[in-house]
Short mmCIF file of C-alpha atoms in Angstrom, two decimals:
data_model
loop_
_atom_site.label_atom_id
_atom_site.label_comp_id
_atom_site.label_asym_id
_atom_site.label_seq_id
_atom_site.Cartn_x
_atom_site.Cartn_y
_atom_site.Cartn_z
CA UNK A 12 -41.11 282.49 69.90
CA UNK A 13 -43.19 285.64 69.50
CA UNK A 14 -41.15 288.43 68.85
CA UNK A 15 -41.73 292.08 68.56
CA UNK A 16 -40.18 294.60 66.20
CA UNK A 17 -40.16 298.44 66.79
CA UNK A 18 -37.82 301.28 64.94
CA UNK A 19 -37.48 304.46 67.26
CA UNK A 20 -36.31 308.04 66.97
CA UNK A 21 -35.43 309.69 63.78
CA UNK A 22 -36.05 307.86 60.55
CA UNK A 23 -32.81 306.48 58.78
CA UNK A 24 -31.86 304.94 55.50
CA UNK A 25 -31.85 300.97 55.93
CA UNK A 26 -34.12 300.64 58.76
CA UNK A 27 -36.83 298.58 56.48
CA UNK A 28 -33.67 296.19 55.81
CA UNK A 29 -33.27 295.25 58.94
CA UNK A 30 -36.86 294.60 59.71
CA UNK A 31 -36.56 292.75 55.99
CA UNK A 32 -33.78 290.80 57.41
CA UNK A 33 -35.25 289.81 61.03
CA UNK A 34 -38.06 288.72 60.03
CA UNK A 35 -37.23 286.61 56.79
CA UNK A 36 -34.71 284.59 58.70
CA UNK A 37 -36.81 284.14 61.96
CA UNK A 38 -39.63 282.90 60.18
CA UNK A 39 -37.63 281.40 57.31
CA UNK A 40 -35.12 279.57 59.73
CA UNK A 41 -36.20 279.55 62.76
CA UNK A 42 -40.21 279.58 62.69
CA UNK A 43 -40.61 282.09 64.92
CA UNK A 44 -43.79 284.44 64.49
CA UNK A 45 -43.17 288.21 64.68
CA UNK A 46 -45.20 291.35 65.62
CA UNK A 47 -44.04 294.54 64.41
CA UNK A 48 -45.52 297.64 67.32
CA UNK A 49 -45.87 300.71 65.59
CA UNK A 50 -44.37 304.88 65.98
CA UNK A 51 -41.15 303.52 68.46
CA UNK A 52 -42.07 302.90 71.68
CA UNK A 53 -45.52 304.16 71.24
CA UNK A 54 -46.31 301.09 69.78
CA UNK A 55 -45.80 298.68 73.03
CA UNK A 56 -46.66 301.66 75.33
CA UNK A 57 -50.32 301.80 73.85
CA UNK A 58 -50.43 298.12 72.47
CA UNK A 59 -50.78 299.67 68.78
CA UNK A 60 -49.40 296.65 66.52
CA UNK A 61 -49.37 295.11 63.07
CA UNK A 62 -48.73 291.82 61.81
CA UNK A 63 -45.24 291.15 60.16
CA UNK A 64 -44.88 288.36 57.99
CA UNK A 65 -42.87 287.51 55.21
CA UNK A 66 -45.17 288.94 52.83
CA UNK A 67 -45.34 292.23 54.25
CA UNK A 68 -41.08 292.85 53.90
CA UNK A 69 -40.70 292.07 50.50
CA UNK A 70 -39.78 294.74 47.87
CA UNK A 71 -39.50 297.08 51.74
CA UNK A 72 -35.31 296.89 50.88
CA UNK A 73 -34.48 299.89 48.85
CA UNK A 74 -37.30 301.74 50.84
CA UNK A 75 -36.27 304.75 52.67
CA UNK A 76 -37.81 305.43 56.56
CA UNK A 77 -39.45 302.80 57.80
CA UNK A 78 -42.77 300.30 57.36
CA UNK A 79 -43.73 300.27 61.06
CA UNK A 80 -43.28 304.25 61.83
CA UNK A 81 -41.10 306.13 64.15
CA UNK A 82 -41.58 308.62 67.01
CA UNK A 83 -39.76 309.69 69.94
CA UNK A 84 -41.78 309.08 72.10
CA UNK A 85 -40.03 308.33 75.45
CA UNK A 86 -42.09 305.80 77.92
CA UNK A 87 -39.45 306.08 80.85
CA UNK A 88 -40.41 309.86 81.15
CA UNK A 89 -44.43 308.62 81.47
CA UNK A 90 -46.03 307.68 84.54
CA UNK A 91 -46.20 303.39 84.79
CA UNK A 92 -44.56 303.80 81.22
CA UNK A 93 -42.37 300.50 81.95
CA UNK A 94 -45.30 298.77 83.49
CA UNK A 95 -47.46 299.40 80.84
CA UNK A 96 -45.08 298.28 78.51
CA UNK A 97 -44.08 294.76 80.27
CA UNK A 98 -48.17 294.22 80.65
CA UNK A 99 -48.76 294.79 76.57
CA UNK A 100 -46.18 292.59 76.24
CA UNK A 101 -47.17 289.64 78.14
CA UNK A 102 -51.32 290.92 77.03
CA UNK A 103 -49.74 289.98 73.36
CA UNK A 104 -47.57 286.94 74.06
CA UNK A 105 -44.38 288.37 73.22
CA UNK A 106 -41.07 286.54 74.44
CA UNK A 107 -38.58 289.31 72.80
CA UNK A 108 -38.23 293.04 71.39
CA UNK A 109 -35.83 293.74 68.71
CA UNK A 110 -35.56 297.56 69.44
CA UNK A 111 -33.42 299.46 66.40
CA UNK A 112 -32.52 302.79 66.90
CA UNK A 113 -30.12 305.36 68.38
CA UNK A 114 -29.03 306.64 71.85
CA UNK A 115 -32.33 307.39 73.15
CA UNK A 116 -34.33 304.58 71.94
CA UNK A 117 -31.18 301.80 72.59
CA UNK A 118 -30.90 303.46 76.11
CA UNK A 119 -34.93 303.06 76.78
CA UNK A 120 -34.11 299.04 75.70
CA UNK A 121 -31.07 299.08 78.18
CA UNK A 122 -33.85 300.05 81.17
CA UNK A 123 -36.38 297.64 79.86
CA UNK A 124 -33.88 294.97 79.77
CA UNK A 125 -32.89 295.87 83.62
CA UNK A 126 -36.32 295.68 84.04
CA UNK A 127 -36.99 292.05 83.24
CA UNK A 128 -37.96 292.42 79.30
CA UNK A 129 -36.07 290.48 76.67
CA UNK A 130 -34.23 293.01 74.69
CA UNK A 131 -31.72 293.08 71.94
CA UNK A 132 -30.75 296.16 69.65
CA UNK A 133 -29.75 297.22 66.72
CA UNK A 134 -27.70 300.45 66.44
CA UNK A 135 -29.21 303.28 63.82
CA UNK A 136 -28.10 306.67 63.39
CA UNK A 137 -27.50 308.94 60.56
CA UNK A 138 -24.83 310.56 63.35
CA UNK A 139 -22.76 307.25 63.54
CA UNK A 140 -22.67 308.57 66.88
CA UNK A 141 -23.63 305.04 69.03
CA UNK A 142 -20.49 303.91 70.84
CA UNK A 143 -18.94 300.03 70.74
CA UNK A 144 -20.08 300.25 66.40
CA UNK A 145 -17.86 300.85 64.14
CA UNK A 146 -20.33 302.48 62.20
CA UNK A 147 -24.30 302.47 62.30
CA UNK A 148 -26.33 301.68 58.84
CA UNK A 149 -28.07 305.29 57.40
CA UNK A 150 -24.82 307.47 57.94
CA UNK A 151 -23.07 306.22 54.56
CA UNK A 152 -26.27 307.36 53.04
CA UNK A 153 -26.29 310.99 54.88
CA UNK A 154 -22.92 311.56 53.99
CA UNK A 155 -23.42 310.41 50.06
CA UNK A 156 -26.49 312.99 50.05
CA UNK A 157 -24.31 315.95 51.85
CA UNK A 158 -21.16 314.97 49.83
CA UNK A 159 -23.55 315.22 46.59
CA UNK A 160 -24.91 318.94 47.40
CA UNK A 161 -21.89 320.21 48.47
CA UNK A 162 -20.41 318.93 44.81
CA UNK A 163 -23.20 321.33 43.50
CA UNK A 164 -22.43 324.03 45.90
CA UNK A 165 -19.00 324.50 44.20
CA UNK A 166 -20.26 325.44 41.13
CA UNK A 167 -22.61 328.13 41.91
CA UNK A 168 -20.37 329.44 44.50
CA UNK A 169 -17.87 330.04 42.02
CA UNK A 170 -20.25 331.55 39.70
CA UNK A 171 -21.70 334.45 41.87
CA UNK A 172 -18.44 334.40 44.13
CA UNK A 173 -19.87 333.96 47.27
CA UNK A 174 -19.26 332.26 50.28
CA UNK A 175 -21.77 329.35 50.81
CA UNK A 176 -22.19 327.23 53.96
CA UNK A 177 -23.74 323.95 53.97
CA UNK A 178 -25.24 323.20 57.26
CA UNK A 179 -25.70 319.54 57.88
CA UNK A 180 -27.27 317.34 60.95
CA UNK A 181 -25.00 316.38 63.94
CA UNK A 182 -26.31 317.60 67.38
CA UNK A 183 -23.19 316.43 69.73
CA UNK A 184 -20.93 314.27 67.16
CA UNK A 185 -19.52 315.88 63.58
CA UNK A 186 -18.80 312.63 61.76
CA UNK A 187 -21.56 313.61 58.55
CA UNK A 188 -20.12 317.46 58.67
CA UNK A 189 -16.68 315.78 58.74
CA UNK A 190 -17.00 313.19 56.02
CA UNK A 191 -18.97 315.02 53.43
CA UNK A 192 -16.99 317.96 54.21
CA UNK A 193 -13.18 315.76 53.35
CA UNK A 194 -15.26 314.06 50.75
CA UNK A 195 -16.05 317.20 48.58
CA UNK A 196 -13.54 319.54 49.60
CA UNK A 197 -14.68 321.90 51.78
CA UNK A 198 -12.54 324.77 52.67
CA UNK A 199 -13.45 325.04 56.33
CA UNK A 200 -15.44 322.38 58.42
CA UNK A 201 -16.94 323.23 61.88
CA UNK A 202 -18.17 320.83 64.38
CA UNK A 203 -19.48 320.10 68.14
CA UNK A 204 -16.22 318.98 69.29
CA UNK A 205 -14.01 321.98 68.25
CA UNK A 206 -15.93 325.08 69.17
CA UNK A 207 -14.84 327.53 66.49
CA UNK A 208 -12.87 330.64 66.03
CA UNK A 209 -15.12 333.14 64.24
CA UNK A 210 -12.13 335.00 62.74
CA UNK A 211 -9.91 332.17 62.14
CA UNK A 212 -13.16 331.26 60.22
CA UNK A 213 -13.57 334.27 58.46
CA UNK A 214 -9.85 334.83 57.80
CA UNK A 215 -10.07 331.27 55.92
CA UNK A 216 -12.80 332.82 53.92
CA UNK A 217 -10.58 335.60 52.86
CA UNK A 218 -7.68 333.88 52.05
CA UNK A 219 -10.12 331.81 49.76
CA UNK A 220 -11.26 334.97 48.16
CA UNK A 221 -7.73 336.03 47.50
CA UNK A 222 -6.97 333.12 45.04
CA UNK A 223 -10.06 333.59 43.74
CA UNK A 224 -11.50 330.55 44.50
CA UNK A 225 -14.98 330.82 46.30
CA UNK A 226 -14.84 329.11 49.92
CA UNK A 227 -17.43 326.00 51.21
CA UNK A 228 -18.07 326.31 54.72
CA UNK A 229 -19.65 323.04 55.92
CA UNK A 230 -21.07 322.86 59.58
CA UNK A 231 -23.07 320.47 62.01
CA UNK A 232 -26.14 321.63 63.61
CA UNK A 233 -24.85 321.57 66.68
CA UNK A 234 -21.51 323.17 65.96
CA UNK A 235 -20.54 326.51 68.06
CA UNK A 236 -18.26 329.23 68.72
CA UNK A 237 -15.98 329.87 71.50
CA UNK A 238 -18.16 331.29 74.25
CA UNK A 239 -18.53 335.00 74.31
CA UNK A 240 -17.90 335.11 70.49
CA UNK A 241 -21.28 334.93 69.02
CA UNK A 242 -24.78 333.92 70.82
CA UNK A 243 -27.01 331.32 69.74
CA UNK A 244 -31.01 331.08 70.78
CA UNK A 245 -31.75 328.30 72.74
CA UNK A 246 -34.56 326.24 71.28
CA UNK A 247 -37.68 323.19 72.96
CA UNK A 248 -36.70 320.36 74.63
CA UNK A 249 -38.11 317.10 73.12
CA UNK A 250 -39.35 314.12 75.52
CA UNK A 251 -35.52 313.14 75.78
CA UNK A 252 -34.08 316.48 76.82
CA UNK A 253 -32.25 317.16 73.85
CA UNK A 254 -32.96 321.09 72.47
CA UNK A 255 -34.17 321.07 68.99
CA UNK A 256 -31.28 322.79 67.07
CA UNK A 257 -31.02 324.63 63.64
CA UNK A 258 -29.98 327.73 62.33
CA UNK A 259 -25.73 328.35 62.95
CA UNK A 260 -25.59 327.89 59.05
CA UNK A 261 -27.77 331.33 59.11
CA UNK A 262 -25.66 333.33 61.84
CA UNK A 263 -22.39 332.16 60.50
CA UNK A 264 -23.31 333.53 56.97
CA UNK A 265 -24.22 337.06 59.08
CA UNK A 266 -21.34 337.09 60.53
CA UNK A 267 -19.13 336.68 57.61
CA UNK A 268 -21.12 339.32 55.76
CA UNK A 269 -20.21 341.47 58.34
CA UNK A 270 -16.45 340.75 58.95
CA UNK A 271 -15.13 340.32 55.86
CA UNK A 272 -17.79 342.22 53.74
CA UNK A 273 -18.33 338.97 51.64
CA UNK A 274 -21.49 338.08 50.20
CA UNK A 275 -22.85 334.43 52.09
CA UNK A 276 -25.36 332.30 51.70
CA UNK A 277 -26.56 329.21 53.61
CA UNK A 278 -28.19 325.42 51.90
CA UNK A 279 -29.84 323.36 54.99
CA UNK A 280 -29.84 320.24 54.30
CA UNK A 281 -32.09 318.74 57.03
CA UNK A 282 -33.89 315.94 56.88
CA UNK A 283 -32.85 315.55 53.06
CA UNK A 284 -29.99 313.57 54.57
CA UNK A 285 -32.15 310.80 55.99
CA UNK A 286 -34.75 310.65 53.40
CA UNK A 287 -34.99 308.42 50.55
CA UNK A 288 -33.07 305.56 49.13
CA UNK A 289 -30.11 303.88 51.32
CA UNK A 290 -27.06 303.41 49.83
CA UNK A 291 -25.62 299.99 48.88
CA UNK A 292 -23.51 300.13 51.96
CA UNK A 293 -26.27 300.74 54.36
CA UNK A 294 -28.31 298.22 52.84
CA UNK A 295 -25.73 295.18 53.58
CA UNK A 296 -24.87 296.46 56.81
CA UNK A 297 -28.70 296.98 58.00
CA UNK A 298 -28.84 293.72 56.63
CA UNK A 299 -26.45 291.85 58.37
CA UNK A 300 -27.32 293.50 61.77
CA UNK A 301 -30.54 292.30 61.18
CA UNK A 302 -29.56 288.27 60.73
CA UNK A 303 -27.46 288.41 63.56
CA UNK A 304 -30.38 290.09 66.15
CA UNK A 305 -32.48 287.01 65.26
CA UNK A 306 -29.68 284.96 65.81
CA UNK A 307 -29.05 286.00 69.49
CA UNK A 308 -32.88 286.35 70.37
CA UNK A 309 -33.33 282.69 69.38
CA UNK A 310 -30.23 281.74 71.51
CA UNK A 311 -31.79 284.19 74.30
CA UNK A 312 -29.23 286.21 74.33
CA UNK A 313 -30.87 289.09 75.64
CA UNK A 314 -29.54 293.07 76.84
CA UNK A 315 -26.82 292.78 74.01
CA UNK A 316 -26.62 295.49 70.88
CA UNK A 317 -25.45 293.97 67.45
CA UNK A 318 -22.68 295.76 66.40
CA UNK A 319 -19.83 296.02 63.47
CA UNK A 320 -15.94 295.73 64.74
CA UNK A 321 -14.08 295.67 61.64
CA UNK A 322 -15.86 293.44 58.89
CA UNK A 323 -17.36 291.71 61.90
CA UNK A 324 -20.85 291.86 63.43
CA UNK A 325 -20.48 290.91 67.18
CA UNK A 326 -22.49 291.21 70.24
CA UNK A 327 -21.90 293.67 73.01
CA UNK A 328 -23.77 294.86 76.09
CA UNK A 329 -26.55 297.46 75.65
CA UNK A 330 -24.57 299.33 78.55
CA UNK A 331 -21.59 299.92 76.07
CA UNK A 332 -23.23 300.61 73.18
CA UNK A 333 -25.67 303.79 75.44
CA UNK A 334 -22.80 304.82 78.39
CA UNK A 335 -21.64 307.49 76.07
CA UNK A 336 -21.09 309.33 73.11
CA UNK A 337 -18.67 308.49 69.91
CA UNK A 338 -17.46 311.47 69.30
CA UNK A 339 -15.00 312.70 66.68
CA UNK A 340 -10.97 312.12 67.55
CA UNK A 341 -9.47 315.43 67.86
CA UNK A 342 -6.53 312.99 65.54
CA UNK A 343 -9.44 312.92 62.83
CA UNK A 344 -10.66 316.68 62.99
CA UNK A 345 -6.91 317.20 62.74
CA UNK A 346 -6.38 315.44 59.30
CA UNK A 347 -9.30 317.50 58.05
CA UNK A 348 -7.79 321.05 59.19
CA UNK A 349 -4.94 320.07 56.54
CA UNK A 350 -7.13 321.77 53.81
CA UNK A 351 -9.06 324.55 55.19
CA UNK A 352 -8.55 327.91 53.54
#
C-alpha cells in the first residue's frame, strides 16, 4: 500500500513519534511505502508532499512539533475542497491517510471517510479533550510544563506578596488548568465548565492573604464568569469557527486589584505548553497509537480512531471519538475545590 501521513491543527508534544512509529513498522513489517502531505490538510488539498522513509524518522522521537508541519487549514469550508482532495489522492496513488490530530482535523477525516477516502486517526491534543480516549499523547507534557511554572510562581509570589494567576490553554475543556493546578497547589482553579464567581474568587484571595500565604490563581483560556459579572471581548474566528481566545488571566488580575485592593499579576503560558520536548509518557503513548494505526490500515480497517481505554489501545469509530466534547466531571472539579483558599 501507499499510504499518506498528515498532522493537523495545533502542534503537540509526540506528534513526530507517531509518524516515527507508522512509518518504521509499515515499512519495517509490512512493506508498505508512505507519503507524508505537508501543513494538515493543506498538504492533500494542494498536493504539497514529501517522501517519508525510514531514514527521514530517525532521531525525529524526542523532537517537539512536528517534521511534516501543521496548519488549520479546513478543506470542508473550501469550495470542491473534498474533491480536490480525493483527486490528489488517487493523482498520487494513495490507498490510505493516517490523519493525527484533534477535534477539527479528526472530524474533517470523519467526512472524508463518509466520503469514500480510507481514513484512520490518531487522537492529539494538548486539551485531552477528544472523546472515546482515555487520554491523548502531548497533554502529560502541557501539564508537566504548567505544573513546573506554577512551582516557580510560588516562590516569587510569596516574596513580593502578591496574587499571581497563571493562565493556561483550554478553550472548552479545563483538564491542563485542572491538573497542573492539583499538581502544584493552586489555591483557586477556574475553568470552562464552572463559570466562576468573581467574589467567591476574590474572597479566596483574601482569606489567602490572611494567613499570610500568597494565593495561585490558575485559569483556562477559555474560563468565564457568571454572565453579567464581568465582560470579556470577543475575538476572530479561525477557518473552524472557534474565536481565538486569550486574555481572562489579565481581567481577572484587574479585577482583584480592584476588589480586594491586592496587588496581581498574570504569567501566560501559551504556546510554551506545547513546545519542546514530550515527556516520557507522551512519547510511549504517541508511540503505541502509532503501531496500532498501521496495524488497522493494513487490515483496511478504515473510519476508526486509535484510542487508549485503560492500558489498552483499541479501535473505535471516528463518529465517537468527534460527536462531542470530553469535558471535565463536575465529580473531578469537585475534588479540586477541596483546597481552594
Amino acid at each position: 500500500m501507499r499510504i499518506g501521513v498528515l498532522t493537523g491543527g495545533g502542534d503537540c508534544p509526540g506528534l513526530n513519534a507517531v509518524i516515527r512509529a507508522v512509518v518504521r513498522k509499515g515499512i519495517g513489517v509490512y512493506g508498505h511505502e508512505f507519503v507524508g502531505f505537508r501543513d494538515g490538510w493543506r498538504g492533500p488539498l494542494e498536493g504539497d508532499t514529501m517522501p517519508l522513509e525510514i531514514q527521514s524518522v530517525r532521531g525525529i522521537l524526542p523532537r517537539g512539533g512536528t517534521i511534516l508541519g501543521s496548519s488549520r487549514t479546513n478543506p470542508i469550508k473550501i469550495e470542491g475542497g473534498v474533491d480536490r482532495i480525493k483527486a490528489n489522492l488517487a493523482e498520487g496513488g494513495i490507498d490510505a491517510l493516517i490523519a493525527i490530530g484533534g477535534e477539527d482535523t479528526l472530524g474533517v477525516a470523519k467526512q472524508l471517510y463518509d466520503r469514500g477516502v480510507n481514513v484512520i486517526g490518531v487522537p492529539k491534543t494538548i486539551d485531552n479533550d477528544l472523546n472515546a480516549t482515555d487520554y491523548t499523547f502531548g497533554f502529560d507534557t502541557a501539564v508537566n510544563i504548567a505544573t513546573e511554572a506554577i512551582d516557580r510562581l510560588h516562590t516569587t509570589a510569596e516574596s513580593h506578596h502578591r496574587a499571581l494567576i497563571c493562565e493556561v490553554m483550554g478553550r472548552h475543556a479545563g483538564w491542563i488548568a485542572l491538573h497542573a493546578g492539583m499538581a502544584a497547589g493552586a489555591n483557586v482553579i477556574l475553568i470552562p465548565e464552572k463559570p466562576f464567581d468573581i467574589d467567591k474568587v476574590c474572597a479566596y484571595v483574601e482569606s489567602r492573604f490572611k494567613i499570610r500565604y500568597s494565593p495561585i490563581i490558575v485559569v483556562a483560556e477559555g474560563a468565564h464568569p457568571i454572565e453579567g459579572q464581568m465582560t470579556l471581548q470577543d475575538g476572530e474566528l479561525d477557518s473552524f469557527g472557534h474565536v481565538r481566545l486569550g486574555g481572562i488571566g489579565e481581567m481577572l488580575a484587574r479585577e482583584i486589584e480592584k476588589r480586594t485592593g491586592k496587588e496581581a499579576r498574570t504569567t501566560v503560558l501559551g504556546h510554551v505548553q506545547r513546545g519542546g520536548t514530550p515527556s516520557a509518557y507522551d512519547r510511549v503513548l504517541a508511540t503505541r497509537f502509532g503501531l496500532q494505526a498501521i496495524d488497522a490500515a493494513h487490515e483496511g480497517d478504515f473510519g476508526k480512531m486509535v484510542a487508549l481505554r485503560g492500558t489498552d489501545i483499541v479501535r473505535v469509530g471516528l463518529d465517537a471519538a468527534t460527536s462531542e466534547l470530553k469535558t471535565v466531571p463536575v465529580s473531578r472539579y469537585e475534588e479540586a475545590e477541596v483546597f481552594f483558599g
